Amino acid sequence: MQQVEKKIKAVVLLSGGLDSAVAALVAREEYRDVIALFINYGQVFVRTERTKVELFTQHFHIPLRSVLTHGLFNNRTGLTSPLTKAPPDPVAAETQKMTVVPNRNGLFLMMGIAEAILSGATEVWTGIHMGGRSLYPDNREGYLSAVQKIADVADDEKPILVRHPFSLMSKRNIVDRKSVV
């Protein structure tokens, strides 16, 4: 009789962008049951991002959960001000500075840990990569290590592993990985 390997349940933070989508596919590829978590933090482009997430999760048959933190950052950053227009050059230094939402990834990871506890998952995945580290402290290895320490004590029942498979990779490497997945 064949023994069936039990799947690991993982929450993947899904933003509607390439990095988180590839993270979700890698998690599935590594034999995980994936639950997507989309967070609406009042970002200007929430409709576009949400639509991309919905299409992605429907296509890949991934359950989707959503969190609304609307109002937390309203009109206080370039990504949460209704005056923000789509930037002509999304990778330009000035555009990158405009996108800083303090501790956004940290907030997302904490919500992912909470969802993991509630859904019985043992992992939280993020598409964080090394791009923008000079602007985003919560993309840095030290920060991610600190989040892991919190995840280790967040649940009395089981440890939660925070996975960030691209944290030492460039966007280009992620694009290359996407073609493999």
PDB file of N, CA and C in Angstrom, residues 82-153:
ATOM      1  N   PRO A  82      -5.125  59.231  -2.516  1.00  0.00           N
ATOM      2  CA  PRO A  82      -5.910  59.191  -3.754  1.00  0.00           C
ATOM      3  C   PRO A  82      -5.359  60.115  -4.831  1.00  0.00           C
ATOM      4  N   LEU A  83      -4.430  60.978  -4.489  1.00  0.00           N
ATOM      5  CA  LEU A  83      -3.808  61.866  -5.470  1.00  0.00           C
ATOM      6  C   LEU A  83      -2.716  61.166  -6.273  1.00  0.00           C
ATOM      7  N   THR A  84      -2.339  59.974  -5.845  1.00  0.00           N
ATOM      8  CA  THR A  84      -1.275  59.229  -6.503  1.00  0.00           C
ATOM      9  C   THR A  84      -1.722  58.731  -7.867  1.00  0.00           C
ATOM     10  N   LYS A  85      -0.901  58.971  -8.858  1.00  0.00           N
ATOM     11  CA  LYS A  85      -1.132  58.461 -10.213  1.00  0.00           C
ATOM     12  C   LYS A  85      -0.133  57.337 -10.471  1.00  0.00           C
ATOM     13  N   ALA A  86      -0.444  56.465 -11.421  1.00  0.00           N
ATOM     14  CA  ALA A  86       0.494  55.405 -11.774  1.00  0.00           C
ATOM     15  C   ALA A  86       1.796  56.040 -12.242  1.00  0.00           C
ATOM     16  N   PRO A  87       2.923  55.633 -11.654  1.00  0.00           N
ATOM     17  CA  PRO A  87       4.198  56.254 -12.002  1.00  0.00           C
ATOM     18  C   PRO A  87       4.656  55.867 -13.403  1.00  0.00           C
ATOM     19  N   PRO A  88       5.280  56.832 -14.137  1.00  0.00           N
ATOM     20  CA  PRO A  88       5.768  56.501 -15.476  1.00  0.00           C
ATOM     21  C   PRO A  88       6.931  55.520 -15.426  1.00  0.00           C
ATOM     22  N   ASP A  89       7.740  55.586 -14.376  1.00  0.00           N
ATOM     23  CA  ASP A  89       8.885  54.685 -14.229  1.00  0.00           C
ATOM     24  C   ASP A  89       8.838  54.073 -12.831  1.00  0.00           C
ATOM     25  N   PRO A  90       8.216  52.881 -12.691  1.00  0.00           N
ATOM     26  CA  PRO A  90       8.023  52.303 -11.362  1.00  0.00           C
ATOM     27  C   PRO A  90       9.306  51.904 -10.643  1.00  0.00           C
ATOM     28  N   VAL A  91      10.430  51.840 -11.346  1.00  0.00           N
ATOM     29  CA  VAL A  91      11.675  51.467 -10.672  1.00  0.00           C
ATOM     30  C   VAL A  91      12.601  52.650 -10.418  1.00  0.00           C
ATOM     31  N   ALA A  92      12.191  53.842 -10.790  1.00  0.00           N
ATOM     32  CA  ALA A  92      13.006  55.029 -10.547  1.00  0.00           C
ATOM     33  C   ALA A  92      13.126  55.272  -9.042  1.00  0.00           C
ATOM     34  N   ALA A  93      14.257  55.832  -8.632  1.00  0.00           N
ATOM     35  CA  ALA A  93      14.534  56.058  -7.208  1.00  0.00           C
ATOM     36  C   ALA A  93      13.445  56.903  -6.550  1.00  0.00           C
ATOM     37  N   GLU A  94      12.993  57.957  -7.213  1.00  0.00           N
ATOM     38  CA  GLU A  94      11.955  58.813  -6.621  1.00  0.00           C
ATOM     39  C   GLU A  94      10.633  58.068  -6.460  1.00  0.00           C
ATOM     40  N   THR A  95      10.313  57.218  -7.429  1.00  0.00           N
ATOM     41  CA  THR A  95       9.093  56.418  -7.331  1.00  0.00           C
ATOM     42  C   THR A  95       9.201  55.459  -6.161  1.00  0.00           C
ATOM     43  N   GLN A  96      10.361  54.840  -6.011  1.00  0.00           N
ATOM     44  CA  GLN A  96      10.564  53.906  -4.913  1.00  0.00           C
ATOM     45  C   GLN A  96      10.390  54.596  -3.565  1.00  0.00           C
ATOM     46  N   LYS A  97      10.932  55.790  -3.407  1.00  0.00           N
ATOM     47  CA  LYS A  97      10.788  56.528  -2.150  1.00  0.00           C
ATOM     48  C   LYS A  97       9.317  56.810  -1.851  1.00  0.00           C
ATOM     49  N   MET A  98       8.565  57.103  -2.891  1.00  0.00           N
ATOM     50  CA  MET A  98       7.144  57.402  -2.732  1.00  0.00           C
ATOM     51  C   MET A  98       6.367  56.194  -2.198  1.00  0.00           C
ATOM     52  N   THR A  99       6.859  54.993  -2.471  1.00  0.00           N
ATOM     53  CA  THR A  99       6.112  53.783  -2.115  1.00  0.00           C
ATOM     54  C   THR A  99       6.349  53.290  -0.695  1.00  0.00           C
ATOM     55  N   VAL A 100       7.187  53.965   0.061  1.00  0.00           N
ATOM     56  CA  VAL A 100       7.476  53.490   1.407  1.00  0.00           C
ATOM     57  C   VAL A 100       6.241  53.636   2.296  1.00  0.00           C
ATOM     58  N   VAL A 101       5.763  52.522   2.780  1.00  0.00           N
ATOM     59  CA  VAL A 101       4.707  52.471   3.780  1.00  0.00           C
ATOM     60  C   VAL A 101       5.374  51.808   4.984  1.00  0.00           C
ATOM     61  N   PRO A 102       5.647  52.569   6.037  1.00  0.00           N
ATOM     62  CA  PRO A 102       6.441  52.043   7.149  1.00  0.00           C
ATOM     63  C   PRO A 102       5.905  50.725   7.701  1.00  0.00           C
ATOM     64  N   ASN A 103       6.788  49.743   7.736  1.00  0.00           N
ATOM     65  CA  ASN A 103       6.502  48.434   8.329  1.00  0.00           C
ATOM     66  C   ASN A 103       5.358  47.680   7.647  1.00  0.00           C
ATOM     67  N   ARG A 104       5.096  48.003   6.391  1.00  0.00           N
ATOM     68  CA  ARG A 104       4.012  47.330   5.667  1.00  0.00           C
ATOM     69  C   ARG A 104       4.230  45.821   5.615  1.00  0.00           C
ATOM     70  N   ASN A 105       5.431  45.391   5.243  1.00  0.00           N
ATOM     71  CA  ASN A 105       5.682  43.948   5.171  1.00  0.00           C
ATOM     72  C   ASN A 105       5.595  43.302   6.549  1.00  0.00           C
ATOM     73  N   GLY A 106       6.046  44.026   7.569  1.00  0.00           N
ATOM     74  CA  GLY A 106       5.929  43.510   8.929  1.00  0.00           C
ATOM     75  C   GLY A 106       4.476  43.317   9.323  1.00  0.00           C
ATOM     76  N   LEU A 107       3.648  44.300   9.006  1.00  0.00           N
ATOM     77  CA  LEU A 107       2.216  44.211   9.272  1.00  0.00           C
ATOM     78  C   LEU A 107       1.619  43.011   8.527  1.00  0.00           C
ATOM     79  N   PHE A 108       1.982  42.863   7.269  1.00  0.00           N
ATOM     80  CA  PHE A 108       1.473  41.743   6.473  1.00  0.00           C
ATOM     81  C   PHE A 108       1.880  40.404   7.091  1.00  0.00           C
ATOM     82  N   LEU A 109       3.145  40.312   7.487  1.00  0.00           N
ATOM     83  CA  LEU A 109       3.628  39.055   8.064  1.00  0.00           C
ATOM     84  C   LEU A 109       2.902  38.721   9.368  1.00  0.00           C
ATOM     85  N   MET A 110       2.646  39.727  10.190  1.00  0.00           N
ATOM     86  CA  MET A 110       1.901  39.475  11.437  1.00  0.00           C
ATOM     87  C   MET A 110       0.487  38.989  11.129  1.00  0.00           C
ATOM     88  N   MET A 111      -0.144  39.570  10.123  1.00  0.00           N
ATOM     89  CA  MET A 111      -1.480  39.113   9.725  1.00  0.00           C
ATOM     90  C   MET A 111      -1.416  37.703   9.153  1.00  0.00           C
ATOM     91  N   GLY A 112      -0.351  37.417   8.419  1.00  0.00           N
ATOM     92  CA  GLY A 112      -0.160  36.065   7.893  1.00  0.00           C
ATOM     93  C   GLY A 112       0.013  35.043   9.008  1.00  0.00           C
ATOM     94  N   ILE A 113       0.753  35.409  10.044  1.00  0.00           N
ATOM     95  CA  ILE A 113       0.938  34.520  11.193  1.00  0.00           C
ATOM     96  C   ILE A 113      -0.403  34.281  11.888  1.00  0.00           C
ATOM     97  N   ALA A 114      -1.188  35.338  12.067  1.00  0.00           N
ATOM     98  CA  ALA A 114      -2.511  35.182  12.678  1.00  0.00           C
ATOM     99  C   ALA A 114      -3.390  34.259  11.841  1.00  0.00           C
ATOM    100  N   GLU A 115      -3.376  34.446  10.524  1.00  0.00           N
ATOM    101  CA  GLU A 115      -4.163  33.571   9.648  1.00  0.00           C
ATOM    102  C   GLU A 115      -3.666  32.134   9.727  1.00  0.00           C
ATOM    103  N   ALA A 116      -2.369  31.938   9.804  1.00  0.00           N
ATOM    104  CA  ALA A 116      -1.824  30.583   9.918  1.00  0.00           C
ATOM    105  C   ALA A 116      -2.344  29.902  11.184  1.00  0.00           C
ATOM    106  N   ILE A 117      -2.351  30.626  12.289  1.00  0.00           N
ATOM    107  CA  ILE A 117      -2.857  30.061  13.539  1.00  0.00           C
ATOM    108  C   ILE A 117      -4.326  29.696  13.392  1.00  0.00           C
ATOM    109  N   LEU A 118      -5.120  30.604  12.826  1.00  0.00           N
ATOM    110  CA  LEU A 118      -6.558  30.374  12.688  1.00  0.00           C
ATOM    111  C   LEU A 118      -6.888  29.241  11.721  1.00  0.00           C
ATOM    112  N   SER A 119      -6.082  29.067  10.683  1.00  0.00           N
ATOM    113  CA  SER A 119      -6.389  28.066   9.658  1.00  0.00           C
ATOM    114  C   SER A 119      -5.625  26.757   9.835  1.00  0.00           C
ATOM    115  N   GLY A 120      -4.795  26.683  10.864  1.00  0.00           N
ATOM    116  CA  GLY A 120      -4.045  25.450  11.089  1.00  0.00           C
ATOM    117  C   GLY A 120      -2.812  25.306  10.212  1.00  0.00           C
ATOM    118  N   ALA A 121      -2.385  26.386   9.588  1.00  0.00           N
ATOM    119  CA  ALA A 121      -1.181  26.343   8.750  1.00  0.00           C
ATOM    120  C   ALA A 121       0.065  26.403   9.629  1.00  0.00           C
ATOM    121  N   THR A 122       1.149  25.899   9.106  1.00  0.00           N
ATOM    122  CA  THR A 122       2.412  25.930   9.857  1.00  0.00           C
ATOM    123  C   THR A 122       3.464  26.807   9.180  1.00  0.00           C
ATOM    124  N   GLU A 123       3.098  27.417   8.058  1.00  0.00           N
ATOM    125  CA  GLU A 123       4.038  28.289   7.351  1.00  0.00           C
ATOM    126  C   GLU A 123       3.328  29.535   6.843  1.00  0.00           C
ATOM    127  N   VAL A 124       4.097  30.619   6.756  1.00  0.00           N
ATOM    128  CA  VAL A 124       3.660  31.851   6.111  1.00  0.00           C
ATOM    129  C   VAL A 124       4.717  32.175   5.065  1.00  0.00           C
ATOM    130  N   TRP A 125       4.288  32.379   3.836  1.00  0.00           N
ATOM    131  CA  TRP A 125       5.202  32.680   2.729  1.00  0.00           C
ATOM    132  C   TRP A 125       5.023  34.111   2.264  1.00  0.00           C
ATOM    133  N   THR A 126       6.129  34.745   1.902  1.00  0.00           N
ATOM    134  CA  THR A 126       6.107  36.091   1.349  1.00  0.00           C
ATOM    135  C   THR A 126       7.039  36.152   0.140  1.00  0.00           C
ATOM    136  N   GLY A 127       6.734  37.047  -0.766  1.00  0.00           N
ATOM    137  CA  GLY A 127       7.554  37.235  -1.965  1.00  0.00           C
ATOM    138  C   GLY A 127       8.611  38.318  -1.785  1.00  0.00           C
ATOM    139  N   ILE A 128       8.883  38.726  -0.558  1.00  0.00           N
ATOM    140  CA  ILE A 128       9.910  39.749  -0.304  1.00  0.00           C
ATOM    141  C   ILE A 128      11.204  39.372  -1.006  1.00  0.00           C
ATOM    142  N   HIS A 129      11.816  40.348  -1.673  1.00  0.00           N
ATOM    143  CA  HIS A 129      13.097  40.118  -2.335  1.00  0.00           C
ATOM    144  C   HIS A 129      14.068  41.229  -1.951  1.00  0.00           C
ATOM    145  N   MET A 130      15.309  41.128  -2.436  1.00  0.00           N
ATOM    146  CA  MET A 130      16.333  42.063  -1.973  1.00  0.00           C
ATOM    147  C   MET A 130      16.253  43.449  -2.617  1.00  0.00           C
ATOM    148  N   GLY A 131      15.413  43.618  -3.604  1.00  0.00           N
ATOM    149  CA  GLY A 131      15.251  44.939  -4.203  1.00  0.00           C
ATOM    150  C   GLY A 131      14.635  45.911  -3.209  1.00  0.00           C
ATOM    151  N   GLY A 132      15.130  47.105  -3.166  1.00  0.00           N
ATOM    152  CA  GLY A 132      14.565  48.122  -2.299  1.00  0.00           C
ATOM    153  C   GLY A 132      14.966  48.039  -0.843  1.00  0.00           C
ATOM    154  N   ARG A 133      15.936  47.189  -0.520  1.00  0.00           N
ATOM    155  CA  ARG A 133      16.332  47.036   0.888  1.00  0.00           C
ATOM    156  C   ARG A 133      16.804  48.338   1.515  1.00  0.00           C
ATOM    157  N   SER A 134      17.382  49.202   0.700  1.00  0.00           N
ATOM    158  CA  SER A 134      17.845  50.472   1.270  1.00  0.00           C
ATOM    159  C   SER A 134      16.652  51.325   1.714  1.00  0.00           C
ATOM    160  N   LEU A 135      15.483  51.121   1.108  1.00  0.00           N
ATOM    161  CA  LEU A 135      14.288  51.881   1.456  1.00  0.00           C
ATOM    162  C   LEU A 135      13.374  51.161   2.444  1.00  0.00           C
ATOM    163  N   TYR A 136      13.358  49.852   2.390  1.00  0.00           N
ATOM    164  CA  TYR A 136      12.408  49.082   3.176  1.00  0.00           C
ATOM    165  C   TYR A 136      13.128  48.246   4.238  1.00  0.00           C
ATOM    166  N   PRO A 137      13.216  48.738   5.472  1.00  0.00           N
ATOM    167  CA  PRO A 137      13.867  47.945   6.519  1.00  0.00           C
ATOM    168  C   PRO A 137      13.219  46.573   6.714  1.00  0.00           C
ATOM    169  N   ASP A 138      11.910  46.481   6.455  1.00  0.00           N
ATOM    170  CA  ASP A 138      11.232  45.207   6.668  1.00  0.00           C
ATOM    171  C   ASP A 138      11.412  44.219   5.514  1.00  0.00           C
ATOM    172  N   ASN A 139      12.347  44.521   4.610  1.00  0.00           N
ATOM    173  CA  ASN A 139      12.776  43.559   3.578  1.00  0.00           C
ATOM    174  C   ASN A 139      14.115  42.927   3.953  1.00  0.00           C
ATOM    175  N   ARG A 140      14.726  43.400   5.012  1.00  0.00           N
ATOM    176  CA  ARG A 140      16.092  42.994   5.360  1.00  0.00           C
ATOM    177  C   ARG A 140      16.107  41.711   6.189  1.00  0.00           C
ATOM    178  N   GLU A 141      17.204  40.972   6.058  1.00  0.00           N
ATOM    179  CA  GLU A 141      17.346  39.687   6.744  1.00  0.00           C
ATOM    180  C   GLU A 141      17.193  39.808   8.259  1.00  0.00           C
ATOM    181  N   GLY A 142      17.778  40.829   8.854  1.00  0.00           N
ATOM    182  CA  GLY A 142      17.667  41.000  10.303  1.00  0.00           C
ATOM    183  C   GLY A 142      16.227  41.174  10.739  1.00  0.00           C
ATOM    184  N   TYR A 143      15.478  41.920   9.970  1.00  0.00           N
ATOM    185  CA  TYR A 143      14.062  42.133  10.263  1.00  0.00           C
ATOM    186  C   TYR A 143      13.302  40.816  10.140  1.00  0.00           C
ATOM    187  N   LEU A 144      13.562  40.096   9.052  1.00  0.00           N
ATOM    188  CA  LEU A 144      12.868  38.824   8.834  1.00  0.00           C
ATOM    189  C   LEU A 144      13.220  37.809   9.919  1.00  0.00           C
ATOM    190  N   SER A 145      14.450  37.846  10.410  1.00  0.00           N
ATOM    191  CA  SER A 145      14.841  36.973  11.527  1.00  0.00           C
ATOM    192  C   SER A 145      14.070  37.330  12.793  1.00  0.00           C
ATOM    193  N   ALA A 146      13.882  38.624  13.028  1.00  0.00           N
ATOM    194  CA  ALA A 146      13.117  39.062  14.194  1.00  0.00           C
ATOM    195  C   ALA A 146      11.659  38.627  14.085  1.00  0.00           C
ATOM    196  N   VAL A 147      11.087  38.714  12.889  1.00  0.00           N
ATOM    197  CA  VAL A 147       9.711  38.254  12.676  1.00  0.00           C
ATOM    198  C   VAL A 147       9.619  36.752  12.949  1.00  0.00           C
ATOM    199  N   GLN A 148      10.639  36.000  12.543  1.00  0.00           N
ATOM    200  CA  GLN A 148      10.627  34.555  12.799  1.00  0.00           C
ATOM    201  C   GLN A 148      10.602  34.278  14.295  1.00  0.00           C
ATOM    202  N   LYS A 149      11.333  35.066  15.067  1.00  0.00           N
ATOM    203  CA  LYS A 149      11.331  34.877  16.527  1.00  0.00           C
ATOM    204  C   LYS A 149       9.935  35.103  17.102  1.00  0.00           C
ATOM    205  N   ILE A 150       9.231  36.081  16.564  1.00  0.00           N
ATOM    206  CA  ILE A 150       7.842  36.316  16.995  1.00  0.00           C
ATOM    207  C   ILE A 150       6.969  35.130  16.593  1.00  0.00           C
ATOM    208  N   ALA A 151       7.145  34.649  15.364  1.00  0.00           N
ATOM    209  CA  ALA A 151       6.347  33.517  14.876  1.00  0.00           C
ATOM    210  C   ALA A 151       6.593  32.264  15.714  1.00  0.00           C
ATOM    211  N   ASP A 152       7.815  32.121  16.217  1.00  0.00           N
ATOM    212  CA  ASP A 152       8.146  30.950  17.041  1.00  0.00           C
ATOM    213  C   ASP A 152       7.329  30.890  18.327  1.00  0.00           C
ATOM    214  N   VAL A 153       6.917  32.035  18.831  1.00  0.00           N
ATOM    215  CA  VAL A 153       6.180  32.066  20.103  1.00  0.00           C
ATOM    216  C   VAL A 153       4.731  32.531  19.930  1.00  0.00           C
TER     217      VAL A 153
END
